[in-house]
Tab-separated table of C-alpha atoms and ligand atoms in Angstrom:
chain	number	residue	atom	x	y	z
K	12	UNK	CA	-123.419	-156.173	-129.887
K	13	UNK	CA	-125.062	-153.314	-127.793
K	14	UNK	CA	-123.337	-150.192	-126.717
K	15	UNK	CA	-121.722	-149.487	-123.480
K	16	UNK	CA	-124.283	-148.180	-120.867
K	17	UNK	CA	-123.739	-145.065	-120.344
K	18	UNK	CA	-124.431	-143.047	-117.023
K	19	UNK	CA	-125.065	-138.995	-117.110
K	20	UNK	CA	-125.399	-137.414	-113.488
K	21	UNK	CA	-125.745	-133.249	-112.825
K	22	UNK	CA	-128.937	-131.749	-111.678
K	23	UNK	CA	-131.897	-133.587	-113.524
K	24	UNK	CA	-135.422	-131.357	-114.886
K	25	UNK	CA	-138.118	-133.179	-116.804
K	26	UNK	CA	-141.777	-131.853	-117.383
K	27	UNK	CA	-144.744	-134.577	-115.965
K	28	UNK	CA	-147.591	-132.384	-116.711
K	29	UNK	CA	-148.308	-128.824	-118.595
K	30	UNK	CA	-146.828	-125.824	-115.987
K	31	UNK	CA	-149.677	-123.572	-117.667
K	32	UNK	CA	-152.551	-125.445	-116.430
K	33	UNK	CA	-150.730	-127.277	-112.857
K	34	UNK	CA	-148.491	-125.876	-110.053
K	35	UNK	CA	-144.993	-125.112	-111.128
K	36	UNK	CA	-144.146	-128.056	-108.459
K	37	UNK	CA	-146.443	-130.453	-109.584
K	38	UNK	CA	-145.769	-130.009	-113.427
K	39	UNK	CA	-141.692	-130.598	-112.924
K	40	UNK	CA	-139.239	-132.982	-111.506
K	41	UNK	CA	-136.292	-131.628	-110.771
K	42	UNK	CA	-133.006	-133.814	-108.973
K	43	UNK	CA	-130.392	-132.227	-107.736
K	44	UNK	CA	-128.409	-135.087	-107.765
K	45	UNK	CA	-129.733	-137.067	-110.559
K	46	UNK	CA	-128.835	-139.147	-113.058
K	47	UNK	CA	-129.988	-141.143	-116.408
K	48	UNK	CA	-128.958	-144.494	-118.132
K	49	UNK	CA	-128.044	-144.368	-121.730
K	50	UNK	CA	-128.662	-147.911	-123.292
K	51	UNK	CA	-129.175	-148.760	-126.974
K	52	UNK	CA	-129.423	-145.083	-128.161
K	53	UNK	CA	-132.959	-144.545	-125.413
K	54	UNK	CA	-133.402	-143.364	-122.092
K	55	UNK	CA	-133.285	-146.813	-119.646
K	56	UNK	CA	-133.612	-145.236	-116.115
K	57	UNK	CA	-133.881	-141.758	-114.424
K	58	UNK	CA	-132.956	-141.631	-110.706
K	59	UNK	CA	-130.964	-140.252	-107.622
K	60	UNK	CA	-127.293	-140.955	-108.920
K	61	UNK	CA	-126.368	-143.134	-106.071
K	62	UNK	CA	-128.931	-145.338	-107.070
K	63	UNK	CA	-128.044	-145.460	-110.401
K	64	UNK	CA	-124.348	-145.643	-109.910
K	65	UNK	CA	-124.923	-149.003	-107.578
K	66	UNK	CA	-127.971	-149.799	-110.008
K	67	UNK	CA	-125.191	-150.086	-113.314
K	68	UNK	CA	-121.842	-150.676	-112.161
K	69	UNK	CA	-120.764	-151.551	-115.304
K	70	UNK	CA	-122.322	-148.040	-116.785
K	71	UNK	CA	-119.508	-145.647	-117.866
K	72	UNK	CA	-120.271	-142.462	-116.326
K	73	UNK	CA	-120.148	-139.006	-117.374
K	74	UNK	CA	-120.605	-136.698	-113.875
K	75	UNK	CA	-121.808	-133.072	-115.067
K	76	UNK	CA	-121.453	-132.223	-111.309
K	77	UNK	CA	-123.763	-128.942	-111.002
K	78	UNK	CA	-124.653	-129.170	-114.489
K	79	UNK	CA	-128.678	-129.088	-115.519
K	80	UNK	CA	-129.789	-132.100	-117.755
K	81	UNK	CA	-132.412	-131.375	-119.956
K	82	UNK	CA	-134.033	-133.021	-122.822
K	83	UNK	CA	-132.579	-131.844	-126.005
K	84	UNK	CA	-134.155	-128.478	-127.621
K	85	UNK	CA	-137.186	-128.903	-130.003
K	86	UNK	CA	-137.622	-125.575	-132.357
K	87	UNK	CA	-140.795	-126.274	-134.054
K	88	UNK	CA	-140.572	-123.751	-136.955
K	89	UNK	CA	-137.569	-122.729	-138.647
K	90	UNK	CA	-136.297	-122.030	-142.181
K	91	UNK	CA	-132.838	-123.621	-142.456
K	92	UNK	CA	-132.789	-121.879	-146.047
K	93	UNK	CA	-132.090	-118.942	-144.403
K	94	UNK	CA	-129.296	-119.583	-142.306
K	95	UNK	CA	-126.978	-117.166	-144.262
K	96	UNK	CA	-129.513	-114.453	-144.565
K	97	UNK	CA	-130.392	-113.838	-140.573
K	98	UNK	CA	-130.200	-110.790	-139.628
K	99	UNK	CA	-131.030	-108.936	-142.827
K	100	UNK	CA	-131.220	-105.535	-141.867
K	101	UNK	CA	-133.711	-102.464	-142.233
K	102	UNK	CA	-137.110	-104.268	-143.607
K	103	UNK	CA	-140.728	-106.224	-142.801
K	104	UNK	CA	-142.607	-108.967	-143.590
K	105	UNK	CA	-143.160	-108.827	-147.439
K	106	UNK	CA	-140.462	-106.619	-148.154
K	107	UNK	CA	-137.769	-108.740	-146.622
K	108	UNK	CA	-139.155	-111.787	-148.066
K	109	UNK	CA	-138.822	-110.524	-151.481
K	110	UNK	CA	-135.622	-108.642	-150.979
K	111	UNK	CA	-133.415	-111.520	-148.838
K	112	UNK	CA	-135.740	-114.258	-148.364
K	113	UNK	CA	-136.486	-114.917	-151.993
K	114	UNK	CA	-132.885	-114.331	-153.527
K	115	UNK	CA	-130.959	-116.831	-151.313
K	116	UNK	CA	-133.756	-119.346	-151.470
K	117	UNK	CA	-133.140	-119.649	-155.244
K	118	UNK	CA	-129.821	-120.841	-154.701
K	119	UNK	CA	-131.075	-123.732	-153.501
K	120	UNK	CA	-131.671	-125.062	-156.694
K	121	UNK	CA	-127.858	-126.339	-156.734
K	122	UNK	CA	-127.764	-129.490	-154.277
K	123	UNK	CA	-123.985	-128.972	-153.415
K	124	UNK	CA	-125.135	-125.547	-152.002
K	125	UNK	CA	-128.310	-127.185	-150.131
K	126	UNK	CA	-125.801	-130.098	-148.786
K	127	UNK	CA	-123.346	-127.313	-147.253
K	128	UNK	CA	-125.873	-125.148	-145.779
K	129	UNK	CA	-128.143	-128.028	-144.021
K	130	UNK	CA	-125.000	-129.425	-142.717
K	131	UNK	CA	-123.682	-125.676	-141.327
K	132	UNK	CA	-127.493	-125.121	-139.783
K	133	UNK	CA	-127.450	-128.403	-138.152
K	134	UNK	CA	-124.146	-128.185	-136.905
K	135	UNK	CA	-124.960	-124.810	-135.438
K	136	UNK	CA	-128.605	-126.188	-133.784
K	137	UNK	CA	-126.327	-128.910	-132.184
K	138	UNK	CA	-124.185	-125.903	-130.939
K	139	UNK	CA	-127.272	-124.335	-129.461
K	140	UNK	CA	-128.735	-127.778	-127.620
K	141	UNK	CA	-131.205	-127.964	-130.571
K	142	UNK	CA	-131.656	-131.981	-131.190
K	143	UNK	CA	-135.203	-131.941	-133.311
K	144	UNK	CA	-136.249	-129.132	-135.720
K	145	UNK	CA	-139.419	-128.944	-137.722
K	146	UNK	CA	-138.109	-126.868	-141.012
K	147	UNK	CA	-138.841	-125.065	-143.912
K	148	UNK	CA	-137.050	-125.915	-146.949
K	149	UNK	CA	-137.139	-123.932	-150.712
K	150	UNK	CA	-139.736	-125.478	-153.159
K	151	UNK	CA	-136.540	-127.635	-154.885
K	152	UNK	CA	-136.717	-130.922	-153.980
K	153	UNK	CA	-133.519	-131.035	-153.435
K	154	UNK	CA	-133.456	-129.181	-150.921
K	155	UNK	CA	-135.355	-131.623	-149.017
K	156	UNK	CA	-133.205	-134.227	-149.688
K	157	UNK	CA	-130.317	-132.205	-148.784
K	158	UNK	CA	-131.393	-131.496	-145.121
K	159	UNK	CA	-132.776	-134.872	-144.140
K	160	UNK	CA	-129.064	-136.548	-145.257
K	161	UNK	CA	-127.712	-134.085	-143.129
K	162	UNK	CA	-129.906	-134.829	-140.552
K	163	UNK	CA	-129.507	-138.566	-140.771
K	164	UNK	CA	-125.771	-138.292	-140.978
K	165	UNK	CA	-126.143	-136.435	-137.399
K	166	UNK	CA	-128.878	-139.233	-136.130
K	167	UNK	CA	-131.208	-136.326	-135.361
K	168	UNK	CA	-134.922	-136.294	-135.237
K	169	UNK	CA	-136.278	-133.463	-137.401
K	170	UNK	CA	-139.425	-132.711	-139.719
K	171	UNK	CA	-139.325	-130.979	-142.820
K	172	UNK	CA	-141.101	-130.360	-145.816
K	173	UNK	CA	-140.782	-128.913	-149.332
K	174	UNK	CA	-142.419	-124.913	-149.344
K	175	UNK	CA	-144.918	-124.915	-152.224
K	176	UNK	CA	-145.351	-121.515	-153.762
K	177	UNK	CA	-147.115	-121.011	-157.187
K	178	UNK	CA	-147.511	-117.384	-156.804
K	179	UNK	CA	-146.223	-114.038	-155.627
K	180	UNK	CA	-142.622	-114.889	-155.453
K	181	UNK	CA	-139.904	-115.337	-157.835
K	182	UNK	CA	-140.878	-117.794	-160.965
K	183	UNK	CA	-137.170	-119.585	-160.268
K	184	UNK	CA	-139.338	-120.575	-156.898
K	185	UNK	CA	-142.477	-121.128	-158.061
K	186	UNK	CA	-144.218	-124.373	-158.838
K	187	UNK	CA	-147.710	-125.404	-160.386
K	188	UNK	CA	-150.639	-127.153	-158.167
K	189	UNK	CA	-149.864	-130.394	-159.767
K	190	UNK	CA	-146.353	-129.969	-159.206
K	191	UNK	CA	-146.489	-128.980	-155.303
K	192	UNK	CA	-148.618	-132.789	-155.133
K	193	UNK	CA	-146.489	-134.800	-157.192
K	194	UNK	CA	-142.858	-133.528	-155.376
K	195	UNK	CA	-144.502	-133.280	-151.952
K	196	UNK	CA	-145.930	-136.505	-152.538
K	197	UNK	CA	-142.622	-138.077	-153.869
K	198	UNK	CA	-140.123	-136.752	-151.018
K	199	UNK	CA	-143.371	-137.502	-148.238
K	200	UNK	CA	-142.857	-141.818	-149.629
K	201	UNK	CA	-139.131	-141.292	-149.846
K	202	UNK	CA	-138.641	-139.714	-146.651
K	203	UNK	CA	-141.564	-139.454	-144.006
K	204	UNK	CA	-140.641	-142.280	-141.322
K	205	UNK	CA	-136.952	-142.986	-142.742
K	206	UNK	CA	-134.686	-142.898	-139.523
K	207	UNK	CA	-135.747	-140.475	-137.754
K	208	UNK	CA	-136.972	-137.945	-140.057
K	209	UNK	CA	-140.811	-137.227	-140.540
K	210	UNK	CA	-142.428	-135.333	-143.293
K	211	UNK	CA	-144.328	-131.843	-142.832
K	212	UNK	CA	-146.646	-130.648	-145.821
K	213	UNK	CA	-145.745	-127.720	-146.765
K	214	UNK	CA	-147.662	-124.400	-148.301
K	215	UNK	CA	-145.706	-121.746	-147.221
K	216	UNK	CA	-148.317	-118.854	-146.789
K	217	UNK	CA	-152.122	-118.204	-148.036
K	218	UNK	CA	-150.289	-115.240	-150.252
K	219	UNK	CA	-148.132	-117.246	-152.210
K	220	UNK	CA	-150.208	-120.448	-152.983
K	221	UNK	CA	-153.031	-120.368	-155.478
K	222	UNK	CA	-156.463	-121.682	-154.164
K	223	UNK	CA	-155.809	-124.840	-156.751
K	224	UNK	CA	-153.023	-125.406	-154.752
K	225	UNK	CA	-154.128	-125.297	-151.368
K	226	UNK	CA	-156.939	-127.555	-152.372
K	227	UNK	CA	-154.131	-130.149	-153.433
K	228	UNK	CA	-152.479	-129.926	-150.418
K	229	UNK	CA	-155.425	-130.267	-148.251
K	230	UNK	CA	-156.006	-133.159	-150.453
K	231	UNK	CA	-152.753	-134.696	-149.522
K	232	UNK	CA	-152.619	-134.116	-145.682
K	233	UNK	CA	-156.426	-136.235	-146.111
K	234	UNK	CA	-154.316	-138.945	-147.822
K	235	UNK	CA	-151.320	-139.152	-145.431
K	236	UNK	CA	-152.748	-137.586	-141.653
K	237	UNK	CA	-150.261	-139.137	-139.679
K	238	UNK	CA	-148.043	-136.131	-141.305
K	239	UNK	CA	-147.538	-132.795	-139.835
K	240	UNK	CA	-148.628	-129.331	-142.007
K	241	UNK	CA	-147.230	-126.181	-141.357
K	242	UNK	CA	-148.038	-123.054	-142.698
K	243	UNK	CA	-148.148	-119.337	-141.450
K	244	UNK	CA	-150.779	-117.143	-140.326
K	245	UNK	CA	-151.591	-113.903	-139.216
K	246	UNK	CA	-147.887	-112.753	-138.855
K	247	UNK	CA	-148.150	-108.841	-140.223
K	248	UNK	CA	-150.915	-106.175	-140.084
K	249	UNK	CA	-150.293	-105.412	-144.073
K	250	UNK	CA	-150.459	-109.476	-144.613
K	251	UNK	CA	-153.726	-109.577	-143.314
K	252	UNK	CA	-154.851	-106.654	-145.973
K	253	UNK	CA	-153.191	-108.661	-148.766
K	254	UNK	CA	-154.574	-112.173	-148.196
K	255	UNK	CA	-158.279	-110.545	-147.380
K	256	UNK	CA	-157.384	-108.872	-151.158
K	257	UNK	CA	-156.499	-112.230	-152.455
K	258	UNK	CA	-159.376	-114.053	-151.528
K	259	UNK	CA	-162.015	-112.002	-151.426
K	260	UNK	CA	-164.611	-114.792	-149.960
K	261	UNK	CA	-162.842	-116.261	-146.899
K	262	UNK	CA	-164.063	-115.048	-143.420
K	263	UNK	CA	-160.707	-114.394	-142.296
K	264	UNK	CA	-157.018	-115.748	-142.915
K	265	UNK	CA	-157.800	-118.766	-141.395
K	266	UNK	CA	-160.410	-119.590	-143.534
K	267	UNK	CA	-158.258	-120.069	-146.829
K	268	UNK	CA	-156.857	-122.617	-145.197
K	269	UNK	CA	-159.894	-124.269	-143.442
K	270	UNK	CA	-161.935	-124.724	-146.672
K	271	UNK	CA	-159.386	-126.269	-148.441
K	272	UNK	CA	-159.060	-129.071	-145.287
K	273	UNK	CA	-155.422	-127.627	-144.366
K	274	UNK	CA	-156.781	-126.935	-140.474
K	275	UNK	CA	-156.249	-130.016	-138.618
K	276	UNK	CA	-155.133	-130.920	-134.879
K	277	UNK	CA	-151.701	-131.851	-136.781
K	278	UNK	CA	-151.178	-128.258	-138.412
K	279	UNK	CA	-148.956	-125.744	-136.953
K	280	UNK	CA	-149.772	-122.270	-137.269
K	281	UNK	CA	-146.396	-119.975	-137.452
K	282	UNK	CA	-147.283	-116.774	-135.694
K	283	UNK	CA	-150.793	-116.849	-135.012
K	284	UNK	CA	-150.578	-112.996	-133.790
K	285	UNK	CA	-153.487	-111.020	-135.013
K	286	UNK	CA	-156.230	-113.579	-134.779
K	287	UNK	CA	-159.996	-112.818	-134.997
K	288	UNK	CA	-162.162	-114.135	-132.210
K	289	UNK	CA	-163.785	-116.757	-134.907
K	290	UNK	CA	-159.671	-117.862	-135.927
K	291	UNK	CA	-159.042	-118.519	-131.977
K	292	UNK	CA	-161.948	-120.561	-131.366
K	293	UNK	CA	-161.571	-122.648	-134.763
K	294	UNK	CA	-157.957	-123.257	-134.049
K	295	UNK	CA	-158.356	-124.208	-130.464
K	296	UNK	CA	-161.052	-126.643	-131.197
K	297	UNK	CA	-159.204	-127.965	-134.270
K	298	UNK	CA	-155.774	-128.694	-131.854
K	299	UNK	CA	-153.582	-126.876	-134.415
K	300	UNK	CA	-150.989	-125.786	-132.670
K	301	UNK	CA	-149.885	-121.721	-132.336
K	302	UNK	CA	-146.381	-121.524	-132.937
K	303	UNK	CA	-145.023	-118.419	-131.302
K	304	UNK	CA	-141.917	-117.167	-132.689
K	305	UNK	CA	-140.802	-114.298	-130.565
K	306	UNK	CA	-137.488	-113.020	-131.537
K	307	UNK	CA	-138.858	-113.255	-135.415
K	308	UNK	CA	-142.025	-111.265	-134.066
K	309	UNK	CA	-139.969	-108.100	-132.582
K	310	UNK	CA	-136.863	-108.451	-135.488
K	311	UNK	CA	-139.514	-108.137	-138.016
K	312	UNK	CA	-141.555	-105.742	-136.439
K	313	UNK	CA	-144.578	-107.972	-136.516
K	314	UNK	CA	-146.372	-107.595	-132.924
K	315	UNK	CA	-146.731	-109.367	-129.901
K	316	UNK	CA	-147.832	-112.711	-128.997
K	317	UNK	CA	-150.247	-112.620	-125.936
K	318	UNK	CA	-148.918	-116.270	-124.245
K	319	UNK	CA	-150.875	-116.157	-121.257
K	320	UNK	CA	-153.899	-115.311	-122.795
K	321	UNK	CA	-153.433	-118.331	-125.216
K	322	UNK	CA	-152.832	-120.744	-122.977
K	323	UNK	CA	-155.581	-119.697	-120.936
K	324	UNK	CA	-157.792	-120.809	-123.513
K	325	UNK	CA	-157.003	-123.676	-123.706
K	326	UNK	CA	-154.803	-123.216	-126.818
K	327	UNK	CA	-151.725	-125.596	-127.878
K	328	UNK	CA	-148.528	-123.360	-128.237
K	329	UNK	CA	-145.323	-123.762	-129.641
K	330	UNK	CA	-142.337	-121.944	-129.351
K	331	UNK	CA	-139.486	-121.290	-131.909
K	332	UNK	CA	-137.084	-119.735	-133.062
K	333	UNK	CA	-138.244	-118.779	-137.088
K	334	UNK	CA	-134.289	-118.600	-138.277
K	335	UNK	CA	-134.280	-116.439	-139.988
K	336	UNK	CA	-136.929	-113.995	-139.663
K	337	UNK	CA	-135.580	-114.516	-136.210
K	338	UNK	CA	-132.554	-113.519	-135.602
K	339	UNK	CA	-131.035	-116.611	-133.246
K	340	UNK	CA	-130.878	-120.569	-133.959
K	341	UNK	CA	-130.861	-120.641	-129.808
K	342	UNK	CA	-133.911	-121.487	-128.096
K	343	UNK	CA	-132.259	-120.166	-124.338
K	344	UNK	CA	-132.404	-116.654	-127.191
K	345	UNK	CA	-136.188	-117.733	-127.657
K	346	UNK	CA	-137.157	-118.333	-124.028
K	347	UNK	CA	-135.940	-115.038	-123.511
K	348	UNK	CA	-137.542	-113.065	-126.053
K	349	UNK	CA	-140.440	-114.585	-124.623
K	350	UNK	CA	-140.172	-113.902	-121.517
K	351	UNK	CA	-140.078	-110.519	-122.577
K	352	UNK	CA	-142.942	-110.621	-124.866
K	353	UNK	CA	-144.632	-111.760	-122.296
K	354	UNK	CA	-143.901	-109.059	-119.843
K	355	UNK	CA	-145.454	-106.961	-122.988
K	356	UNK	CA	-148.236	-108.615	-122.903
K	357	UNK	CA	-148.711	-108.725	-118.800
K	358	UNK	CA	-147.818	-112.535	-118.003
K	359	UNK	CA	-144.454	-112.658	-116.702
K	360	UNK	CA	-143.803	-116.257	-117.837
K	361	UNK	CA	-142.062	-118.535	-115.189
K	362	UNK	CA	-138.435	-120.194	-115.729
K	363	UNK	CA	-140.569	-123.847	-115.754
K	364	UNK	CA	-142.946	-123.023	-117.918
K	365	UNK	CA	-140.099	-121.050	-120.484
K	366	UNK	CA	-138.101	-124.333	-120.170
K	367	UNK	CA	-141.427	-126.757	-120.770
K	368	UNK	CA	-142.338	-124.998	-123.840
K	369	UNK	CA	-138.756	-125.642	-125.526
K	370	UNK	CA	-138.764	-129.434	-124.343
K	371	UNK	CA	-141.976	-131.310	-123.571
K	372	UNK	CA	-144.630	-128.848	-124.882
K	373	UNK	CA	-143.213	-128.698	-128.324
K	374	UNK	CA	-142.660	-132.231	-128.305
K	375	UNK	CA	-146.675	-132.247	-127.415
K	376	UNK	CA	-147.376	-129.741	-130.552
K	377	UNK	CA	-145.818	-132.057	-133.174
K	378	UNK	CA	-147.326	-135.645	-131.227
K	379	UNK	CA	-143.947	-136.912	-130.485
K	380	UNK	CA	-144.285	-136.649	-126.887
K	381	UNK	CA	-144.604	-140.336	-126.624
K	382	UNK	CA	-140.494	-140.309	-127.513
K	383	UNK	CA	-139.407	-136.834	-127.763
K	384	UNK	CA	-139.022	-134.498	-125.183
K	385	UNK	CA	-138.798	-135.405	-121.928
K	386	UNK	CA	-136.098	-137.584	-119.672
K	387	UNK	CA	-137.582	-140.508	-118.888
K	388	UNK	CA	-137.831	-144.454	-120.243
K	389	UNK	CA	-138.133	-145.113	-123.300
K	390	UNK	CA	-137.566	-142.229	-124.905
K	391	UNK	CA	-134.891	-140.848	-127.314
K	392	UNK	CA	-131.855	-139.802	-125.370
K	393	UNK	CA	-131.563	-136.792	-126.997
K	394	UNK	CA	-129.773	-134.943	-123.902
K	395	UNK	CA	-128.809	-131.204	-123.696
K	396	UNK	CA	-126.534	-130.292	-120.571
K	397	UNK	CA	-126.935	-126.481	-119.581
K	398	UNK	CA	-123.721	-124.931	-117.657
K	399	UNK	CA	-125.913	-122.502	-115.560
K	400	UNK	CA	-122.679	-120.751	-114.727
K	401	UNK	CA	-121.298	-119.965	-118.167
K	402	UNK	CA	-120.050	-116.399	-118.333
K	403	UNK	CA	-118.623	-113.971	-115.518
K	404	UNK	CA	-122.422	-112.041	-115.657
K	405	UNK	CA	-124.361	-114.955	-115.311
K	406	UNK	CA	-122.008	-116.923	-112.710
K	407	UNK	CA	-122.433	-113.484	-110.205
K	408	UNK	CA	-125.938	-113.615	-110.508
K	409	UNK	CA	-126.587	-116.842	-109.975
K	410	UNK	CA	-124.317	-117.033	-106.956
K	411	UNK	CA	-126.861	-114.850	-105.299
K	412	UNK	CA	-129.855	-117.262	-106.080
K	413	UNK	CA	-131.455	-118.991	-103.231
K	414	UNK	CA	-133.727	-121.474	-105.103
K	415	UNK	CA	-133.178	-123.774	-108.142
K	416	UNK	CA	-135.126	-121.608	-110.358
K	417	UNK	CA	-133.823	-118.360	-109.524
K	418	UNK	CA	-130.519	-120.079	-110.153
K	419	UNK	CA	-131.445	-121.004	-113.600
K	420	UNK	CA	-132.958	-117.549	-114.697
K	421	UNK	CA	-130.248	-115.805	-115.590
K	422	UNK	CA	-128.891	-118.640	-117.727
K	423	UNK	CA	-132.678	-118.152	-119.324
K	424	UNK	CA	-132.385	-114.426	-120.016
K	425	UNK	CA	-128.351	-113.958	-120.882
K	426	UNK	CA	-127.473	-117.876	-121.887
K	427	UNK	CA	-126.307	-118.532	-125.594
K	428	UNK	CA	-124.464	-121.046	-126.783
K	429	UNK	CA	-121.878	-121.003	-124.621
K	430	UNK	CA	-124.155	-122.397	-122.145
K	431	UNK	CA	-124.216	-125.647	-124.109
K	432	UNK	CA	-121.817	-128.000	-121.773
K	433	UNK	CA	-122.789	-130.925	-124.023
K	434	UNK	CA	-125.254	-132.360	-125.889
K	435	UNK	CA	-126.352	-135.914	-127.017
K	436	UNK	CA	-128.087	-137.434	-129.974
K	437	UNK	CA	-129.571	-140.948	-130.553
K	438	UNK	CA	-127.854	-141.993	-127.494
K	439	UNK	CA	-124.226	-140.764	-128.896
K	440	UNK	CA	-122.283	-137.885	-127.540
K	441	UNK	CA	-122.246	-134.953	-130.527
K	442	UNK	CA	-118.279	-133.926	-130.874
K	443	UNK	CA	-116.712	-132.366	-127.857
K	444	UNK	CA	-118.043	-128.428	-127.869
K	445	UNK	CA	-115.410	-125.674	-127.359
C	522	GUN	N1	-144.337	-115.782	-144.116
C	522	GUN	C1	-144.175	-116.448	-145.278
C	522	GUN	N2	-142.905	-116.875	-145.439
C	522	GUN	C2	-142.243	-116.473	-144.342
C	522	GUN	C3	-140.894	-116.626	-143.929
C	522	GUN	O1	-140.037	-117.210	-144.596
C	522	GUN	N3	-140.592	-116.078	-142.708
C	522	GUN	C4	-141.510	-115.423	-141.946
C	522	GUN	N4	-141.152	-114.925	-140.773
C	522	GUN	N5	-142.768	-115.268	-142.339
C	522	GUN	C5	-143.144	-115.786	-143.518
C	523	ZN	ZN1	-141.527	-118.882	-140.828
């Protein structure tokens, strides 16, 4: 039996090309009276909603009146081990990993405690119009396990990965080369392509994995490429000093990754802030994929992200939120901060291209732009619906806008999560949000 069609109408905005590299108007589609058909858990038609509402009579519809109708968040680099840690106060890079990060992550050898807190993260991306997430987990296997059930009990799309560590940290956390292989290995055939959850490979940084065990998981990204790797790079001034310490024959930081084969057009690079000339050009003709973290980048003190300059050469960005060295799960939080990075930096990014990088772009950094990320046929209806009136502040401001994007600004810089009117997953409507 198939599921009631189902029709959504409110103001409509999906992405057709990259707003960085086309006119604003040519790179978006925006309806203001728009609509999209819900059939079988997919996207079946986008229109005018008159069209649609004589086009599928039968549809049960949902009006969002002035509503906007995205495509569901994508946060391409998060820790949801650190969900009860954000907003650690007072430290940087290495000393809040070691002091926070490290601590809670051990917990995560108990599986009841990894069950609760994937479910709570999850629950709170939903909140924030978050339907696919690319995560961190600890370097227990469980932990895996625990956050794509969770993820398949909410129908969601995500990608995540077991974080292989055999040095630097705490020994609870730390694993062995052969180890890292045979666990990544063993959740990657258990889980990569179940549902809809995808495995990433998984060294967490250059300063915690031996050489041995980068070369192992270079050698297992070879085996399985269809996967995603993530990794960081180039976060912190003093974690420059400390990898160049630890590996005294690389060029750079991106090196002890390329020579063990872990830089690939399917890697993404958290951070990516203080990059030599030689890292830029090697990543951008690679295709690995920047992933700009912004509120992460100011919380920690870690610098700033030049955007514009990135995308100018022709780099692939993504945008996210790094819970939580960043210190939201919202990605309206992330646009912001990166708006005002970007200011920082001299590009004042436009609303379009803040909105494209959180839908469509990062669905283009992990290659699931063929289903993911944008409102159109055939793909995932994974639906976020943005109240661009949602407190007293933003409603008076946007009263005075006199175009659709200067209406949707202020929902950009002050929206949270009480700017989530509703969200859908998989074609189902996630629990009524208060
Ligand atoms: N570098 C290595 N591990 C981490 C982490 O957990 N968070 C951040 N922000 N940077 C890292
Ligand atoms: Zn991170």
């Amino acid at each position: 039996m198939t599921d009631q069609d189902r029709l959504l109408l409110g103001q409509t905005l999906t992405f057709s090309g990259d707003p960085f590299h086309m006119p604003i108007g040519d790179a978006c589609d925006h309806n203001s009276q728009g609509g999209i058909l819900i059939r079988d858990g997919v996207i079946a038609a986008v229109d005018h909603a008159d069209t649609l509402k004589s086009a599928y009579p039968q549809a049960e519809v949902m009006d969002y009146g002035r509503n906007l109708i995205l495509p569901g968040f994508i946060d391409t680099h998060a820790h949801y081990p650190q969900t009860a840690i954000i907003a650690s106060w007072g430290k940087q890079l290495i000393d809040w990993l070691n002091t926070y990060t490290f601590p809670e992550e051990m917990r995560f050898v108990d599986p009841d405690y990894a069950q609760a807190m994937a479910r709570t993260y999850l629950d709170l991306l939903l909140r924030n119009g978050t339907t696919t997430v690319v995560s961190y987990c600890t370097s227990h296997p469980v932990s895996v396990d625990a956050f794509f059930s969770a993820a398949t009990e909410r129908q969601m799309s995500v990608f995540a990965g077991k974080t292989c560590m055999d040095r630097n940290a705490p020994a609870p956390l730390l694993d062995t080369p052969q180890r890292a292989y045979d666990e990544s290995k063993a959740l990657l055939d258990q889980w990569h392509g179940r549902d809809r959850c995808k495995y990433v490979i998984t060294p967490r940084f250059s300063p915690t994995s031996t050489p041995e065990q980068l070369e192992v998981l270079g050698q297992l990204w070879a085996e399985h490429p269809d996967c995603l790797m993530q990794t960081h790079i180039s976060e912190q001034l003093p974690e420059l000093d400390w990898v160049a310490k630890l590996f005294p024959k690389a060029r750079d930081y991106l090196d002890t990754y390329e020579m063990f084969g872990l830089l690939g057009a399917r890697g993404l690079y958290g951070h990516a802030i203080h990059l030599t000339d030689r890292e830029k050009s090697r990543l951008r003709d690679a295709g690995g994929a920047l992933v700009h973290c912004p509120t992460s980048n100011t919380f920690i003190g870690s610098g700033l992200f030049d955007m514009g300059a990135r995308k100018g050469e022709g780099h692939k960005v993504g945008l996210a939120t790094d819970t939580g060295g960043g210190s939201s799960f919202s990605m309206l939080r992330t646009i912001a901060a990166a708006y005002e990075i970007g200011q920082l930096s001299g590009t004042a990014l436009h609303p379009a291209q803040l909105l494209w990088l959180a839908t469509a772009g990062n669905a283009q950094t992990l290659h699931a732009d063929d289903h993911l990320g944008h409102l159109a046929p055939g793909y995932a209806a994974d639906i976020t619906v943005i109240d661009l009136t949602s407190t007293a502040a933003i409603e008076t401001r946007a009263n005075q806008a006199e175009t659709f994007w200067d209406m949707v600004f202020p929902t950009i810089m002050m929206g949270d999560d009480r700017a989530i009117a509703d969200v859908w997953v998989n074609g189902g409507r996630v629990g009524q949000l208060s």
